[in-house]
Short mmCIF file of C-alpha atoms and ligand atoms in Angstrom, two decimals:
data_model
loop_
_atom_site.label_atom_id
_atom_site.label_comp_id
_atom_site.label_asym_id
_atom_site.label_seq_id
_atom_site.Cartn_x
_atom_site.Cartn_y
_atom_site.Cartn_z
CA MET A 1 11.82 -11.64 -11.64
CA ALA A 2 12.98 -14.38 -9.27
CA GLY A 3 10.12 -16.46 -7.94
CA TYR A 4 7.34 -14.40 -9.53
CA LYS A 5 5.12 -15.15 -12.47
CA VAL A 6 4.82 -11.74 -14.15
CA LEU A 7 2.08 -10.79 -16.62
CA SER A 8 2.76 -7.41 -18.25
CA PHE A 9 0.46 -5.25 -20.30
CA ASP A 10 0.69 -1.87 -21.95
CA LYS A 11 -2.79 -0.73 -20.98
CA ILE A 12 -5.65 -2.70 -19.36
CA SER A 13 -8.71 -1.71 -17.40
CA SER A 14 -7.18 -2.42 -13.98
CA THR A 15 -4.43 -4.80 -12.86
CA GLN A 16 -6.53 -5.34 -9.73
CA ASP A 17 -9.58 -6.47 -11.72
CA TYR A 18 -7.42 -8.66 -13.93
CA ALA A 19 -6.01 -10.35 -10.83
CA HIS A 20 -9.50 -10.94 -9.38
CA ASN A 21 -10.63 -12.45 -12.68
CA MET A 22 -7.68 -14.84 -12.66
CA ILE A 23 -8.64 -15.96 -9.15
CA THR A 24 -12.32 -16.51 -9.92
CA GLN A 25 -11.47 -18.32 -13.15
CA PHE A 26 -9.08 -20.64 -11.24
CA ASN A 27 -5.94 -19.66 -13.13
CA ALA A 28 -4.24 -17.68 -10.37
CA SER A 29 -1.23 -18.95 -8.44
CA ASP A 30 0.75 -17.70 -5.49
CA HIS A 31 3.41 -15.06 -6.36
CA THR A 32 1.77 -13.88 -9.59
CA VAL A 33 2.04 -10.18 -10.41
CA ILE A 34 0.06 -8.26 -13.00
CA VAL A 35 1.76 -5.09 -14.17
CA ALA A 36 0.61 -2.45 -16.61
CA ASN A 37 2.03 0.77 -18.06
CA ALA A 38 -1.39 2.43 -17.87
CA GLN A 39 -4.96 1.60 -16.81
CA TYR A 40 -8.36 2.69 -18.18
CA ALA A 41 -10.19 2.14 -14.93
CA GLY A 42 -7.66 2.13 -12.08
CA ARG A 43 -9.35 1.86 -8.67
CA GLY A 44 -8.31 3.24 -5.31
CA ARG A 45 -9.57 2.85 -1.74
CA TYR A 46 -12.97 4.19 -0.77
CA ARG A 47 -14.24 3.50 -4.35
CA ARG A 48 -12.07 6.32 -5.63
CA LYS A 49 -10.67 6.38 -9.12
CA TRP A 50 -6.90 5.91 -9.44
CA VAL A 51 -5.83 8.07 -12.38
CA SER A 52 -3.44 5.85 -14.37
CA HIS A 53 -1.59 7.52 -17.23
CA HIS A 54 1.58 6.13 -18.81
CA GLY A 55 4.79 6.84 -16.89
CA ASN A 56 3.89 5.34 -13.49
CA LEU A 57 3.92 1.92 -11.86
CA TYR A 58 0.64 -0.03 -11.59
CA ALA A 59 0.91 -3.55 -10.21
CA SER A 60 -1.28 -6.13 -8.44
CA PHE A 61 0.40 -8.95 -6.53
CA ILE A 62 -1.46 -12.21 -5.94
CA PHE A 63 -0.44 -14.19 -2.87
CA LEU A 64 -1.95 -17.24 -1.26
CA SER A 65 -3.59 -16.11 1.98
CA PRO A 66 -6.29 -18.39 3.32
CA GLU A 67 -6.74 -15.94 6.26
CA ARG A 68 -6.95 -12.21 6.46
CA ASP A 69 -3.86 -10.59 7.91
CA PRO A 70 -4.35 -7.19 9.58
CA ARG A 71 -0.57 -6.65 9.54
CA LEU A 72 -0.16 -7.00 5.80
CA SER A 73 -1.06 -3.38 5.11
CA TYR A 74 1.93 -2.21 7.17
CA THR A 75 4.27 -4.75 5.61
CA VAL A 76 3.37 -3.48 2.13
CA ALA A 77 3.72 0.17 3.15
CA VAL A 78 7.16 -0.55 4.57
CA ALA A 79 8.21 -2.44 1.41
CA ILE A 80 7.20 0.54 -0.75
CA ALA A 81 8.80 3.16 1.53
CA ASP A 82 12.01 1.10 1.65
CA THR A 83 12.00 0.86 -2.18
CA ILE A 84 11.51 4.60 -2.62
CA MET A 85 14.19 5.37 -0.06
CA SER A 86 16.62 3.07 -1.91
CA PHE A 87 16.63 5.78 -4.64
CA GLY A 88 17.75 8.34 -2.05
CA ILE A 89 14.29 9.86 -1.58
CA THR A 90 12.85 10.46 1.90
CA ALA A 91 9.36 9.00 2.22
CA GLN A 92 6.78 9.11 4.97
CA ILE A 93 3.97 6.65 5.66
CA LYS A 94 0.51 7.96 6.46
CA TRP A 95 -1.62 5.49 8.34
CA PRO A 96 -2.13 2.83 7.29
CA ASN A 97 -0.34 2.59 3.96
CA ASP A 98 -0.27 5.83 1.95
CA ILE A 99 3.23 6.85 1.02
CA LEU A 100 4.01 10.57 0.98
CA ILE A 101 6.92 12.75 -0.05
CA ASP A 102 7.02 16.18 1.54
CA GLY A 103 3.41 15.60 2.63
CA ASN A 104 2.15 14.77 -0.88
CA LYS A 105 0.86 11.30 -1.83
CA VAL A 106 3.17 9.42 -4.15
CA SER A 107 1.85 5.87 -3.71
CA GLY A 108 -1.31 4.08 -2.64
CA VAL A 109 -2.16 0.50 -1.76
CA LEU A 110 -5.41 -1.39 -2.22
CA ILE A 111 -5.63 -4.75 -0.41
CA GLU A 112 -8.50 -7.04 -1.34
CA TYR A 113 -9.12 -10.67 -0.42
CA SER A 114 -10.70 -13.16 -2.79
CA GLY A 115 -11.15 -16.84 -1.97
CA ARG A 116 -7.83 -18.24 -0.75
CA TYR A 117 -5.86 -15.31 -2.14
CA VAL A 118 -5.07 -11.69 -1.36
CA VAL A 119 -4.55 -9.13 -4.11
CA ILE A 120 -2.24 -6.25 -3.24
CA GLY A 121 -2.63 -3.38 -5.70
CA ILE A 122 0.10 -0.79 -5.70
CA GLY A 123 0.28 2.45 -7.63
CA ILE A 124 3.42 4.59 -7.55
CA ASN A 125 3.63 7.95 -9.28
CA VAL A 126 6.93 8.07 -11.11
CA GLY A 127 6.77 10.31 -14.18
CA THR A 128 3.36 11.93 -13.68
CA ASN A 129 1.21 12.89 -10.75
CA PRO A 130 -2.48 13.49 -11.24
CA THR A 131 -4.38 16.38 -9.70
CA VAL A 132 -7.12 14.90 -7.55
CA PRO A 133 -9.63 16.63 -5.31
CA GLU A 134 -8.98 14.63 -2.12
CA TYR A 135 -5.26 15.20 -1.50
CA THR A 136 -2.06 16.66 -3.01
CA THR A 137 0.21 14.38 -4.99
CA ALA A 138 3.90 13.93 -5.81
CA LYS A 139 5.98 11.97 -8.33
CA LEU A 140 9.38 10.31 -7.88
CA SER A 141 10.94 11.98 -10.94
CA THR A 142 10.83 15.35 -9.11
CA TYR A 143 13.35 13.91 -6.63
CA ALA A 144 15.50 11.37 -8.53
CA ASP A 145 16.03 9.59 -11.82
CA VAL A 146 13.94 6.46 -11.35
CA ASP A 147 13.75 3.78 -14.01
CA LEU A 148 10.38 2.01 -13.92
CA LYS A 149 11.81 -1.47 -14.48
CA GLU A 150 14.39 -0.98 -11.76
CA LEU A 151 11.69 0.34 -9.42
CA PHE A 152 9.51 -2.71 -10.12
CA GLY A 153 12.47 -5.06 -9.56
CA ARG A 154 13.33 -3.51 -6.22
CA LEU A 155 9.66 -3.44 -5.14
CA THR A 156 9.12 -7.13 -5.80
CA LYS A 157 12.28 -8.01 -3.85
CA ASN A 158 11.29 -5.76 -0.95
CA ILE A 159 7.78 -7.19 -0.79
CA ASP A 160 9.32 -10.65 -0.38
CA LYS A 161 11.88 -9.37 2.12
CA TRP A 162 9.35 -7.62 4.32
CA ARG A 163 6.76 -10.42 4.14
CA ARG A 164 9.45 -12.75 5.50
CA ALA A 165 10.54 -10.31 8.23
CA GLU A 166 9.40 -10.51 11.86
CA PHE A 167 6.50 -8.14 12.37
CA ASP A 168 8.43 -6.35 15.07
CA SER A 169 10.95 -5.03 12.52
CA VAL A 170 8.09 -4.06 10.16
CA ARG A 171 6.46 -2.20 13.02
CA ARG A 172 9.67 -0.39 13.93
CA PHE A 173 10.34 0.66 10.30
CA TRP A 174 6.71 1.75 9.97
CA MET A 175 6.87 3.81 13.17
CA ASP A 176 10.16 5.43 12.05
CA CYS A 177 8.56 6.59 8.76
CA ALA A 178 5.09 7.36 10.09
CA THR A 179 3.69 10.84 9.82
CA GLY A 180 1.00 12.10 12.18
CA LEU A 181 2.08 10.15 15.27
CA ASN A 182 1.03 12.00 18.41
CA GLY A 183 -1.28 14.09 16.28
CA PHE A 184 -5.05 14.05 16.59
CA VAL A 185 -7.36 12.02 14.35
CA LYS A 186 -11.11 11.63 14.29
CA TYR A 187 -12.54 8.33 15.55
CA ARG A 188 -16.31 7.87 15.73
CA GLY A 189 -16.83 11.62 15.91
CA GLU A 190 -14.22 12.25 18.63
CA MET A 191 -10.67 13.52 18.42
CA VAL A 192 -8.13 10.98 19.71
CA GLU A 193 -4.34 10.99 19.74
CA MET A 194 -2.61 8.55 17.39
CA ILE A 195 0.08 6.68 19.34
CA GLY A 196 1.23 3.91 16.97
CA ILE A 197 0.57 0.31 15.98
CA ASN A 198 0.83 -2.77 18.16
CA ASP A 199 2.13 -6.29 17.53
CA ASN A 200 -1.12 -7.38 15.94
CA GLY A 201 -1.38 -4.44 13.56
CA ALA A 202 -4.05 -2.61 15.54
CA LEU A 203 -3.85 1.17 15.80
CA VAL A 204 -3.18 2.41 19.34
CA VAL A 205 -4.89 5.70 20.19
CA ARG A 206 -5.33 7.72 23.38
CA ARG A 207 -8.32 9.65 24.68
CA ASN A 208 -7.25 11.64 27.73
CA SER A 209 -5.49 9.05 29.87
CA GLU A 210 -7.21 6.03 28.31
CA TYR A 211 -5.48 3.97 25.62
CA PHE A 212 -7.47 1.81 23.22
CA LEU A 213 -7.11 -0.16 20.02
CA ILE A 214 -8.72 0.39 16.65
CA HIS A 215 -8.93 -2.39 14.10
CA GLY A 216 -9.64 -1.56 10.45
CA ASP A 217 -10.08 1.70 8.65
CA GLU A 218 -12.18 3.72 10.99
CA ILE A 219 -10.18 6.87 11.63
CA LEU A 220 -10.14 10.10 9.64
CA MET A 221 -6.89 12.03 9.44
C1 LIG B 1 -5.35 4.21 -2.86
O1 LIG B 1 -6.52 4.64 -2.97
O2 LIG B 1 -4.51 4.82 -2.24
C2 LIG B 1 -5.01 2.87 -3.46
C3 LIG B 1 -4.58 2.98 -4.93
C4 LIG B 1 -4.24 1.67 -5.54
C5 LIG B 1 -3.96 1.80 -7.02
C6 LIG B 1 -3.43 0.54 -7.61
S1 LIG B 1 -2.73 0.79 -9.22
C7 LIG B 1 -2.59 -0.93 -9.42
C8 LIG B 1 -3.86 -1.54 -8.88
N1 LIG B 1 -4.89 -1.51 -9.90
C9 LIG B 1 -5.91 -0.73 -9.55
O3 LIG B 1 -6.94 -0.54 -10.24
N2 LIG B 1 -5.69 -0.18 -8.35
C10 LIG B 1 -4.40 -0.61 -7.79
#
């Protein structure tokens, strides 16, 4: 894996937790990736569980990032969508970084900062898709023959490619794949129209004729 230090496991509690432990114990370095075939205690956003049976991709990327980057979440979503599409599968992005196929979630991203590093946790359903109460799910194998190693190889390359790209091209790719644009979302109890993202990674929404920006995770779709 060019340029990456890869640590692979069959089954661990969570690649994300492993990455955080490496950082706090001072043995993390930029461009390290922890990958596992399964997890006992996979975690998702909003303190949800990420069901992690064998057959899917579970990886946490560690990058040096002394500052928080509100645009990273879009960059990662675009890298995943690009990777999935390279297997001939049409993917959509649901704000900010869920990846869907035919409206069903196939991949999720958990971005967490720790000290001088950021940990980007990515789960992609390949051979199995769990049934969860919050949303419907999909798996890549329904749509194409996807080899896990090949998927991981393409994903690592695409993460590098899109992290190097100008944000304007990330934004354009994201907007092309986005689902729910011009639809209504709930923001602080009110319905607003989702317009897109701006150059700084803020979400642009409209209430009647007034446009405004939302930073962070505050909308409900
Ligand atoms: C989401 O809720 O959509 C984010 C899911 C992130 C899951 C990945 S799997 C690899 C890494 N390890 C974890 O425990 N979580 C992330």
